[in-house]
Coordinates of C-alpha atoms and ligand atoms in Angstrom, one line a residue:
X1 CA 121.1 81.3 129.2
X2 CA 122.0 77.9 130.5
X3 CA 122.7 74.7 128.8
X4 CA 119.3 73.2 128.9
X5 CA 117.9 76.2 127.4
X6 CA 119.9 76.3 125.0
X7 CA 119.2 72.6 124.0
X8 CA 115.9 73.9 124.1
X9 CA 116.4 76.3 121.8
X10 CA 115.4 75.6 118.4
X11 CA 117.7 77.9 115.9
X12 CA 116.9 76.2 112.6
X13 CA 117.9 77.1 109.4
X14 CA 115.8 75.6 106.1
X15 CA 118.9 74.4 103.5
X16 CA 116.3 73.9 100.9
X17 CA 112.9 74.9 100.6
X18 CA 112.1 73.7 96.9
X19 CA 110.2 70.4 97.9
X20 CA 109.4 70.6 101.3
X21 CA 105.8 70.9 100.7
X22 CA 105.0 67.1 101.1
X23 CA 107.2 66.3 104.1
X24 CA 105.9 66.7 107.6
X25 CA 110.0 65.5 108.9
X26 CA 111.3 68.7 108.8
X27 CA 114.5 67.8 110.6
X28 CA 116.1 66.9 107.3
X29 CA 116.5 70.2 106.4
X30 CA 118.1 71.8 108.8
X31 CA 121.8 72.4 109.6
X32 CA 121.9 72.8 113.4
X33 CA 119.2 70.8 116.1
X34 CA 115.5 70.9 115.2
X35 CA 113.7 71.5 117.8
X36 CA 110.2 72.8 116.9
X37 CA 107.2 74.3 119.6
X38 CA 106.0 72.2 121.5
X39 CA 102.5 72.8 123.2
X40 CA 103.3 69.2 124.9
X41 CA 106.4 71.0 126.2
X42 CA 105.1 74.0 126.7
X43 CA 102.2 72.8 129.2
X44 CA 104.7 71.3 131.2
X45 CA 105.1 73.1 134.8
X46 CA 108.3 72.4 136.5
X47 CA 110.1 73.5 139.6
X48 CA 113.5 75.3 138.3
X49 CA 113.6 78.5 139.8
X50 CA 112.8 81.6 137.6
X51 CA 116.5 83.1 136.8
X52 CA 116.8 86.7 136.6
X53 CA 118.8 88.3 134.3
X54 CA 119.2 91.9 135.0
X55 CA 122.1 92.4 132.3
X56 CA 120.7 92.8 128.8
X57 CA 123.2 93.8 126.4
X58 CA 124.3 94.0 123.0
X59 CA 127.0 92.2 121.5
X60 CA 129.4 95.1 120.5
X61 CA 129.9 93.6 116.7
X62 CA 126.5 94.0 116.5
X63 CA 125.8 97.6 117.4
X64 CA 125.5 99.0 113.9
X65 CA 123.4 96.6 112.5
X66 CA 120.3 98.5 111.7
X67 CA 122.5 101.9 110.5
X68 CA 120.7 103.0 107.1
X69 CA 117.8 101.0 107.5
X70 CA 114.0 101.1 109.2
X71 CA 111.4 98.7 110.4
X72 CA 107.7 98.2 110.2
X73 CA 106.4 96.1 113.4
X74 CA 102.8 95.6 112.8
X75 CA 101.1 94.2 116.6
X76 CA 98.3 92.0 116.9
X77 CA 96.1 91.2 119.9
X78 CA 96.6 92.2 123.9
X79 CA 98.4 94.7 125.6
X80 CA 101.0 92.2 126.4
X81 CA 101.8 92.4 123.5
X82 CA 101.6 96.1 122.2
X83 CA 104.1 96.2 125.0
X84 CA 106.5 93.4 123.9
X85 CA 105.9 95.6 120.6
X86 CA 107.3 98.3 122.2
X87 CA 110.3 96.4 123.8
X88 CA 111.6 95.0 120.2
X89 CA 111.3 98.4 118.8
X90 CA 113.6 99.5 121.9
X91 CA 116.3 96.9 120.7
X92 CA 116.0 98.1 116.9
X93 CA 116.6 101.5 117.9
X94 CA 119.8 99.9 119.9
X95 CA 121.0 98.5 116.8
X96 CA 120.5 101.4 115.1
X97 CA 117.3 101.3 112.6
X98 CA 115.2 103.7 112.1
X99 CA 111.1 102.8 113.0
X100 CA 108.8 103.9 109.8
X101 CA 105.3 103.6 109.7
X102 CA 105.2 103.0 105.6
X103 CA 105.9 99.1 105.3
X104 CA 106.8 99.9 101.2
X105 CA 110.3 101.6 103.4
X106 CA 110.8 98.9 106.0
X107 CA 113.7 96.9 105.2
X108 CA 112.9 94.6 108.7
X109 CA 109.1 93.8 108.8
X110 CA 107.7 91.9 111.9
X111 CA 104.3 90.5 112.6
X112 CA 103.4 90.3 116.4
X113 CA 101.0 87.6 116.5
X114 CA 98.0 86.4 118.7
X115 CA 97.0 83.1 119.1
X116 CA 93.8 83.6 120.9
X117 CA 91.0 83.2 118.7
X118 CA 90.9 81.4 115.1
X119 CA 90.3 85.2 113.3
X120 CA 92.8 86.2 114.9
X121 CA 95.0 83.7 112.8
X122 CA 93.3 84.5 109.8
X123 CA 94.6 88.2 109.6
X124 CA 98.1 86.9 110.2
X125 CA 97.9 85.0 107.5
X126 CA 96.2 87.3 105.3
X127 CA 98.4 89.5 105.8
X128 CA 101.2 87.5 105.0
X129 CA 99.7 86.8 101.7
X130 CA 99.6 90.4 101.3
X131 CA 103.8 90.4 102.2
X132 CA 104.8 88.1 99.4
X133 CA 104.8 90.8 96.7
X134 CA 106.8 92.7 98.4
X135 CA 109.4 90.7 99.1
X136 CA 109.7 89.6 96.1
X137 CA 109.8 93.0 94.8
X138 CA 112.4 94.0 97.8
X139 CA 114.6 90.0 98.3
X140 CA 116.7 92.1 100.9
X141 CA 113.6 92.7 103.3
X142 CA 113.0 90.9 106.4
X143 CA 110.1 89.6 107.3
X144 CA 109.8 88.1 110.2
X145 CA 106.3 86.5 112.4
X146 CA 106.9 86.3 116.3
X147 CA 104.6 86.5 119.1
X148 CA 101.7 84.0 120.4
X149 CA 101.3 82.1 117.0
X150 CA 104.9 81.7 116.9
X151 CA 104.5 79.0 119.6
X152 CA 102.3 76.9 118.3
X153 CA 103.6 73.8 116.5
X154 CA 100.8 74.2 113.9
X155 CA 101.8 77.9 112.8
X156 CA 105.1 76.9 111.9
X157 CA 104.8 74.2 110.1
X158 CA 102.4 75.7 108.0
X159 CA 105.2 79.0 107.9
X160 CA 107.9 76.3 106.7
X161 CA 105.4 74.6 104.5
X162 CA 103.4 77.7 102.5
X163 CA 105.3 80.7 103.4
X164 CA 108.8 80.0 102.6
X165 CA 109.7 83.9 101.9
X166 CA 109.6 84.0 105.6
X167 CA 113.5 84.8 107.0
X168 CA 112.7 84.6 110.9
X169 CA 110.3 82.9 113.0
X170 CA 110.6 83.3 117.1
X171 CA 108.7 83.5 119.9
X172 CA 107.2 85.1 123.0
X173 CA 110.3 83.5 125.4
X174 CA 113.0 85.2 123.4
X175 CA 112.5 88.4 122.2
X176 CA 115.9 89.2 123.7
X177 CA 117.2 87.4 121.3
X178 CA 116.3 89.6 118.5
X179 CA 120.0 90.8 117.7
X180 CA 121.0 87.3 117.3
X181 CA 117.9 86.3 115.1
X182 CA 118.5 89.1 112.8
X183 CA 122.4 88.7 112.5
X184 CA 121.6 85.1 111.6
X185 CA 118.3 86.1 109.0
X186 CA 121.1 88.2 107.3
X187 CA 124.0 86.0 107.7
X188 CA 121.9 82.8 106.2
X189 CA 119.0 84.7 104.2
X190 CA 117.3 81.0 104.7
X191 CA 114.5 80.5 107.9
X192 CA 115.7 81.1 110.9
X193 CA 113.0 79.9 113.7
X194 CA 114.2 80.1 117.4
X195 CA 111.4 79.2 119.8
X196 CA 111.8 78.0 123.2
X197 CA 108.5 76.4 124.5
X198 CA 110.5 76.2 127.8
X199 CA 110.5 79.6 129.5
X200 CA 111.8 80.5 133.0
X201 CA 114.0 83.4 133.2
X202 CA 112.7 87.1 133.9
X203 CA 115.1 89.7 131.6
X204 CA 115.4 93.1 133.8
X205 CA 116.6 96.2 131.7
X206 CA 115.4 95.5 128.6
X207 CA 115.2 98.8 126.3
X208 CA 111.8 100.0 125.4
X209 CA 110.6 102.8 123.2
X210 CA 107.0 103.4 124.3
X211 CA 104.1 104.7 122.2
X212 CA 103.1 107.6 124.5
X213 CA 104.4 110.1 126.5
X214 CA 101.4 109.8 128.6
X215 CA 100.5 106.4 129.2
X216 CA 102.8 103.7 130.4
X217 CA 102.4 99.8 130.5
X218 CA 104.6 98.1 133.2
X219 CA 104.6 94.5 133.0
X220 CA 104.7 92.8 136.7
X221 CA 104.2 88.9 135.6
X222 CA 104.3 86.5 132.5
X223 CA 102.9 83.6 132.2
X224 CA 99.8 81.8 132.8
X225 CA 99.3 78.7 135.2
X226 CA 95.5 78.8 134.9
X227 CA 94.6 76.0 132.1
X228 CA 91.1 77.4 131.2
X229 CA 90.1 74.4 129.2
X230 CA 89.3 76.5 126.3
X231 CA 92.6 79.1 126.8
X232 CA 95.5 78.6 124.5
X233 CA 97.8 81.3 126.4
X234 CA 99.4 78.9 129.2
X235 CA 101.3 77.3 126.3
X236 CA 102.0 80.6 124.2
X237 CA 103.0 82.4 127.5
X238 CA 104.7 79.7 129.7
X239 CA 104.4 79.5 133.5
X240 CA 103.6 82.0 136.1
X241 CA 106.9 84.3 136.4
X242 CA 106.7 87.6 138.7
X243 CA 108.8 90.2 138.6
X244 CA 110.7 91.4 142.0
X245 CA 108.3 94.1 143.6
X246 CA 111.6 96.4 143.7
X247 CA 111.9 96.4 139.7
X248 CA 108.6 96.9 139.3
X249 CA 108.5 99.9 141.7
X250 CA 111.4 101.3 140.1
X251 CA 110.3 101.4 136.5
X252 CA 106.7 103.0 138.0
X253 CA 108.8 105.6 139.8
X254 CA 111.3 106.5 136.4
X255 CA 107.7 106.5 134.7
X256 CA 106.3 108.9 137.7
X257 CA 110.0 111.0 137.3
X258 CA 109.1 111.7 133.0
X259 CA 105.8 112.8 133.9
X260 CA 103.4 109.9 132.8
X261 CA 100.4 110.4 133.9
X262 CA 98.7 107.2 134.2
X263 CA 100.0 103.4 134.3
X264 CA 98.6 99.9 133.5
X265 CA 100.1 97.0 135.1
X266 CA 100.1 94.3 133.3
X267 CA 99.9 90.3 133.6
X268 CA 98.1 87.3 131.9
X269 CA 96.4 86.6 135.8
X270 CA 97.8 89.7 138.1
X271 CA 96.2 88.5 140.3
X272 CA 98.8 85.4 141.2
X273 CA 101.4 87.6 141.1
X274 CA 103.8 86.9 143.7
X275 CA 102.6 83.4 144.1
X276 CA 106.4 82.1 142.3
X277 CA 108.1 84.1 145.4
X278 CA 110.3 81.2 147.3
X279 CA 111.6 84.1 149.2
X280 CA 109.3 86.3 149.8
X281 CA 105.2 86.2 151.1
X282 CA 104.1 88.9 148.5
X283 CA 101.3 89.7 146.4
X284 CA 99.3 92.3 144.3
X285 CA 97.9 94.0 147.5
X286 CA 100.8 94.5 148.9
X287 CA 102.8 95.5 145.5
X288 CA 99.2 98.2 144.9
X289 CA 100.0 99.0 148.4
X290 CA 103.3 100.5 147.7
X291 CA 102.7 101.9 144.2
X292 CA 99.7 104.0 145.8
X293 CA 102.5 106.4 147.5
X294 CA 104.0 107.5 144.1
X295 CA 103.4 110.4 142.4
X296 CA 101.6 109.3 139.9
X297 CA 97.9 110.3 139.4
X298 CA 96.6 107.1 137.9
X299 CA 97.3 103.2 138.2
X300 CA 95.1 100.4 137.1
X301 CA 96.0 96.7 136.2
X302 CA 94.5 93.7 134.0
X303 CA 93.7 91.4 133.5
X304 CA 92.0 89.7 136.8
X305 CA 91.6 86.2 137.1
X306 CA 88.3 86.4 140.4
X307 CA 89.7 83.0 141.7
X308 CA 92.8 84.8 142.8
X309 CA 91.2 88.2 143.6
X310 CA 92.5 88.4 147.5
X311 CA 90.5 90.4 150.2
X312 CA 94.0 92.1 150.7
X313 CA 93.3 93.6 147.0
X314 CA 90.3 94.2 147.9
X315 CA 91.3 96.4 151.4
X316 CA 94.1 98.3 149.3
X317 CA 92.0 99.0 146.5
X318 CA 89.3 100.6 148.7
X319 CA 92.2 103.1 150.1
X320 CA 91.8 105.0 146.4
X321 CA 93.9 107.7 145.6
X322 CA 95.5 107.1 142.7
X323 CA 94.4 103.4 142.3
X324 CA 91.5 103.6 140.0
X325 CA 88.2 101.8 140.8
X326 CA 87.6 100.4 137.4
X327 CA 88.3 96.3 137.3
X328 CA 88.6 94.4 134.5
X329 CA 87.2 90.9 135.8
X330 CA 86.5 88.3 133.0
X331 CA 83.8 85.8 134.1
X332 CA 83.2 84.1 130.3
X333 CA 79.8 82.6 131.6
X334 CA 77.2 83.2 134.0
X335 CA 76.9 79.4 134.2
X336 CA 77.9 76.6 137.2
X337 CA 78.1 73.9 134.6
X338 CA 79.7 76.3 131.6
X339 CA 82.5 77.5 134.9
X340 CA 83.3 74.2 135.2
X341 CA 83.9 72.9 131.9
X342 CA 85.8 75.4 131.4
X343 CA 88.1 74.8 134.9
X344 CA 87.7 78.3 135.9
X345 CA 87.6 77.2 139.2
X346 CA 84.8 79.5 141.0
X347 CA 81.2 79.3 140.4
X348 CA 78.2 81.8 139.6
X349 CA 77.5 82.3 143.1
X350 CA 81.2 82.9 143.9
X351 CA 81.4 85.8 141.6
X352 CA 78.8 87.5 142.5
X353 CA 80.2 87.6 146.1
X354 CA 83.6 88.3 145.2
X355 CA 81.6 91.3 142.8
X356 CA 79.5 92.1 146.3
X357 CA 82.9 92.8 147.9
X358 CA 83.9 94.8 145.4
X359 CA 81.1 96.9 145.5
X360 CA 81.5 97.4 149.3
X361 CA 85.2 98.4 149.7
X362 CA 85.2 100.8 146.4
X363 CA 81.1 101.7 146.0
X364 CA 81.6 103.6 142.5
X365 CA 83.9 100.8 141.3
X366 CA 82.6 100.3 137.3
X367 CA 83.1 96.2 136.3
X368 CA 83.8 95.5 132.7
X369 CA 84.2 92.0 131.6
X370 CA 85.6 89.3 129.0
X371 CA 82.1 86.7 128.2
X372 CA 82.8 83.7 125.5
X373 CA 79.2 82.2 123.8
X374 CA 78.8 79.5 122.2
X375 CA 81.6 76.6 124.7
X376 CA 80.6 73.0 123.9
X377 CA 77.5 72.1 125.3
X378 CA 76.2 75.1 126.3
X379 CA 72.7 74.8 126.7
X380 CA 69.9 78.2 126.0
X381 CA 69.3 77.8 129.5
X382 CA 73.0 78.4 130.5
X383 CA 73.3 81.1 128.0
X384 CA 70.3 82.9 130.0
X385 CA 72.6 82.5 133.1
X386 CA 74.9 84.4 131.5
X387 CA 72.3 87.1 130.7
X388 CA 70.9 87.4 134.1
X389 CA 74.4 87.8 135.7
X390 CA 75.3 90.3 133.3
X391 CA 71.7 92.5 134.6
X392 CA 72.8 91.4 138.0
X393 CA 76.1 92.7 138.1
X394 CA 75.1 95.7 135.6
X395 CA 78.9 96.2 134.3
X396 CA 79.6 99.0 132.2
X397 CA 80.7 97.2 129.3
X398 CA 82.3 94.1 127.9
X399 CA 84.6 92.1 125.5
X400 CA 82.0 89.7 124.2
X401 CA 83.7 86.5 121.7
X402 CA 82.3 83.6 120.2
X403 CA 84.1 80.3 121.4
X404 CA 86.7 79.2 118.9
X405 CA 88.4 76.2 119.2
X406 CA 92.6 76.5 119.8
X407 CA 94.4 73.3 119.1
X408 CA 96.2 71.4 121.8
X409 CA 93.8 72.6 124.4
X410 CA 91.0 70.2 126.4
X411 CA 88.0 71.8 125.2
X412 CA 89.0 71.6 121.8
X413 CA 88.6 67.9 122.0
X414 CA 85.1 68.2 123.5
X415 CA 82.9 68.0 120.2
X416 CA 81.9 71.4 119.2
X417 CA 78.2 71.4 119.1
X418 CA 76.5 74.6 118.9
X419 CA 75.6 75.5 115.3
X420 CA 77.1 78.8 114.0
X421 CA 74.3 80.2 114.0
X422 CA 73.1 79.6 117.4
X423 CA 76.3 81.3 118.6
X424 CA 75.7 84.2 116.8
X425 CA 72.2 85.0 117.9
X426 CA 73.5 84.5 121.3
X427 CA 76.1 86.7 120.9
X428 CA 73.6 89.2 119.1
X429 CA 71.4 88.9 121.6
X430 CA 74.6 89.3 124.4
X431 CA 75.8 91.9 122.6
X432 CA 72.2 93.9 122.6
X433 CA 72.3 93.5 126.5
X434 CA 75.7 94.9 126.7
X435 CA 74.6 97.8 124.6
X436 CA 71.5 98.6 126.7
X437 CA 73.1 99.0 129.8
X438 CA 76.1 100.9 128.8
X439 CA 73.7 103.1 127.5
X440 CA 71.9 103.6 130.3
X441 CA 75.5 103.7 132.2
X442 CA 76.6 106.5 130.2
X443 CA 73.7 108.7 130.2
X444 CA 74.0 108.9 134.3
X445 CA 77.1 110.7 133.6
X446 CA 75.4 113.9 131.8
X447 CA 75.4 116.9 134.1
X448 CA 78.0 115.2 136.4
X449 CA 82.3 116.7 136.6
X450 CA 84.2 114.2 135.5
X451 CA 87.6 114.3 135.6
X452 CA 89.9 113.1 132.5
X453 CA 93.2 112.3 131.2
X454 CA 93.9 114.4 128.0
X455 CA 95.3 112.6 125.0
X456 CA 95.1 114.8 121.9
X457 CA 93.1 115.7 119.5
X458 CA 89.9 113.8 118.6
X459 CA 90.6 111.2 116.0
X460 CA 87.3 112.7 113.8
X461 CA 87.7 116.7 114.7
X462 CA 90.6 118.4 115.1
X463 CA 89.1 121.2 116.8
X464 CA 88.2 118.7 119.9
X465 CA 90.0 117.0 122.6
X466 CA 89.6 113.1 123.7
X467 CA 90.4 111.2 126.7
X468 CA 89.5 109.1 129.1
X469 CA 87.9 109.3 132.7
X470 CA 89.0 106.7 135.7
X471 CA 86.8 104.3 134.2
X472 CA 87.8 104.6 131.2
X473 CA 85.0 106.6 129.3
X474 CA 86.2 108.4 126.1
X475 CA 84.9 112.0 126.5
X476 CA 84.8 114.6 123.7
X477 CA 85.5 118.5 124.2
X478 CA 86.6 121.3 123.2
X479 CA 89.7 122.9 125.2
X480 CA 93.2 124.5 125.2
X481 CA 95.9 122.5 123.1
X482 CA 98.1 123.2 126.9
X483 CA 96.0 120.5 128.3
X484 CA 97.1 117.4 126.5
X485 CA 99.0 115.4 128.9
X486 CA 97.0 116.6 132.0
X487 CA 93.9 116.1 134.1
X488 CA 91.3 118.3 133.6
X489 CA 87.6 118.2 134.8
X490 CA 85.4 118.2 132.3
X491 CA 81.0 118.8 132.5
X492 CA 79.1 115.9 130.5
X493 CA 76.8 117.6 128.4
X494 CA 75.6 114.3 126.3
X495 CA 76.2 110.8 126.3
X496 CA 76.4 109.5 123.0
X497 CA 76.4 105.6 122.3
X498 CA 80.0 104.5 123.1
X499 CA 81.8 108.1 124.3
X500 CA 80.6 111.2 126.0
X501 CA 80.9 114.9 125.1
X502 CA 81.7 117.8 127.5
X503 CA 83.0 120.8 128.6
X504 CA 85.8 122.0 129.8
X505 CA 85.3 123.5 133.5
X506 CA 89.0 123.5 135.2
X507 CA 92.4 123.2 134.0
X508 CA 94.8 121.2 136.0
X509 CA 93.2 118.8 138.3
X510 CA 95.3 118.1 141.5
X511 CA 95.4 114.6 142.4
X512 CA 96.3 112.8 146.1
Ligands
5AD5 N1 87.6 81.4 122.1 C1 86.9 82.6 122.3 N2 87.3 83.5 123.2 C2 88.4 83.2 123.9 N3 89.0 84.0 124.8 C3 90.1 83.3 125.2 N4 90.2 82.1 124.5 C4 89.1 82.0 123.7 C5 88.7 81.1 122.8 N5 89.3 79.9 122.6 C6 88.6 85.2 125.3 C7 88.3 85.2 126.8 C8 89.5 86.0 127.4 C9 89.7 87.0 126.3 C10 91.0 87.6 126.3 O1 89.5 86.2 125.1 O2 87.1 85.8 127.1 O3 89.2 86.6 128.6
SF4_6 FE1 96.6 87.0 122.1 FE2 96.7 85.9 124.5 FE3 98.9 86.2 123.2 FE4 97.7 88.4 124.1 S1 98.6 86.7 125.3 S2 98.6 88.1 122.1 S3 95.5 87.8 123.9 S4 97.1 84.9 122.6

């Protein structure tokens, strides 16, 4: 860490918290520089170079921190951060807890946060309220909120305000830092909050204790340089930041080496990655280019941003093997006007060429998308845009949201003026479009071999087998326990509303 970040760093401790309710100067009461998030700050995009740290450690003294006890993380929101999930619990293990799935035995309890919609918020602090018996049945436990909400100026301030039983607040910058944060949550037992709002550095070797044996997610950027007007992760997630190709490659390969079967890269807006390279002319074709040659039967990435989506991608994709033709590219409205409001920087017509191209170099590919309903202004005529491109582009499914205004971003000062209600018959009526042609998507399937990933036991039978195809259908069947972990190819039989059931017609499925 260098001296400017650690000006920026803002490791607070609260000295009192009995009458802070009414004060909105918090500096008073803390010992050490209060420097709180920022989303001023944190929109800013300078031109330090990204520093990479390749030499994680542990402070020796405080190796045996977590011996006798467990912790509880509880994630929220995007695959980001189920992976940043799975990097903290890598560092706990380091320090020697124990995980537990019971928060009652946790004695460290942490709250991964998203930021992205208001409901999202909600839960949070529902759940928080939820947390306050406990502590005060259990004052040694930790609890401690990091992730997206963490950055936001708003969030802590009402943390230090209402929710004083909170020992740690820090964010999505410094999750490194977790060995320090704790030591000082015990040391002080009063707030700690450490949030940067200025990020920069990419932190190689970080431990990780991932969720599957099967799966993998392999992060090859942070950050998001975009500034969709409506998007609050450019300020939770700081600026564009890739990863070097070779670290990336090597984690896919150790992956490959344990015998995961399938990987998902991942990145706010993969598609700029390698646009922060000083050094180098390199980007997510050429990186899919290389990851195609290992031994590994599935990769896939999200999410797309289709203004960066580079005919390069495009050529590599169309080589297959074990890059998987199923995109994940977010339009959010099938509007000109709606694009622009919302700075997405391509139009209606520039999608659906960028879709055409698609289409041509990879003619199975299945789209799936991200649509918001409801954006200021948005007229029933621009809504039916939306509609018709969805028909047009007939994508297997989508993420479908109503628009929910995020503090500190442009549109939330454009005056939101679509009643509730409108929004929600869009979204109904959105939603009922989705449903049809997913429908209709999935029954093409019945009588076809499809070939599918084998994670375990169905979540409703254990008699039957789930997992997913290349395009990520769920498929139901009944098999040998010996296949879990493998590919096997599977006949549809039915297509039910959201999944598929099957059977079984080959084993081991040999891919490349
Ligand atoms: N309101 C509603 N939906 C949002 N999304 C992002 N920001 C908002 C917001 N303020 C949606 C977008 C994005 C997905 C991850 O969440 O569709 O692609
Ligand atoms: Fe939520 Fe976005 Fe943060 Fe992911 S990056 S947790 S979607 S706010």
């Amino acid at each position: 860490m260098n001296e400017k970040q650690r000006l920026e760093t803002s490791q607070v401790q609260a000295k009192d918290s009995s009458d802070k309710k009414s004060d909105k100067d918090y500096s008073k009461y803390f010992e050490t520089v209060y420097i709180p998030p920022s989303l001023k700050e944190a929109k800013k995009r300078g031109k330090e170079e990204v520093k990479y740290h390749s030499d994680f450690g542990i402070p020796e003294e405080l190796l045996s921190m977590g011996n006798g006890r467990k912790f509880y993380i509880r994630t929220y929101g995007c695959q980001m951060n189920e992976h940043d999930t799975e990097v903290m619990a890598g560092i706990f293990i380091q320090l020697g807890y124990e995980p537990t799935d019971n928060r009652d035995e946790a004695d460290v309890i942490l709250l991964n946060t998203c930021a992205i919609r208001e409901n999202a918020e909600d839960k949070v602090f529902g759940e928080l309220g939820h947390l306050k018996p406990l502590k005060m049945e259990k004052p040694d436990l930790l609890i401690g909120v990091c992730g997206c909400m963490s950055q936001e100026e708003s969030v802590v301030n009402r943390i230090l305000q209402k929710h004083h039983f909170v020992d740690m607040i820090f964010g999505t910058h410094n999750i490194h830092r977790l060995p320090q944060i704790l030591n000082e949550a015990y040391m002080s037992k009063e707030m700690v909050v450490e949030v940067w709002s200025k990020e920069g550095d990419v932190i190689e070797n970080l431990p990780k204790v991932r969720k599957g044996s099967i799966k993998g997610w392999v992060n090859i950027m942070y950050g998001c340089d975009k500034f969709c007007t409506y998007c609050i992760v450019p300020y939770t997630r700081g600026k564009e930041r890739s990863r070097r190709p070779e670290d990336i490659i090597r984690e896919v390969r150790h992956l490959a080496s344990l015998g995961y079967q399938e990987i998902t890269l991942l990145g706010q807006n993969v598609n700029a990655y390698g646009k922060d390279f000083e050094d180098l002319t390199y980007g997510l074709g050429d990186l899919m280019d290389e990851l195609r040659k290992i031994d590994i039967p599935r990769i896939r990435f999200t999410t797309s941003h289709p203004r960066d989506f580079d005919d390069r991608l495009i050529e590599v994709l169309g080589k297959g093997g074990n890059l998987l033709d199923h995109i994940h590219l977010p339009v959010q409205s099938g509007s000109s006007e709606i694009l622009k409001l919302m700075a997405r920087k391509y139009s209606r017509e520039h999608y659906l060429e960028l879709v055409g191209k698609i289409k041509e170099a990879m003619p199975n590919a299945s789209l799936t998308t991200d649509i918001i309903v409801g954006f200021p202004n948005e007229t029933d005529e621009q809504f039916e845009d939306t509609l018709s491109l969805y028909r047009e582009v007939e994508f297997d499914s989508a993420y479908t949201f109503i628009y929910s205004p995020r503090e500190g971003t442009p549109a939330a000062k454009m005056e939101d003026n679509i009643p509730m209600e409108v929004k929600k018959e869009r979204l109904q009526r959105l939603n009922s479009l989705v449903n049809e042609i997913s429908a209709k998507k999935l029954k093409e399937y019945e009588g076809k071999v499809v070939e599918v990933l084998v994670e375990g036991e169905s979540k409703n039978n254990p008699e039957v087998l789930a997992g997913y195809t290349e395009k990520s259908k769920l498929v139901n069947f009944k098999g040998p326990k010996s296949s879990i972990g493998k590919i096997v190819k599977v006949k549809v039989i039915k297509a039910k509303t959201w999944t598929l059931d099957g059977e079984m017609v080959e084993e081991t499925v040999e891919v490349n």
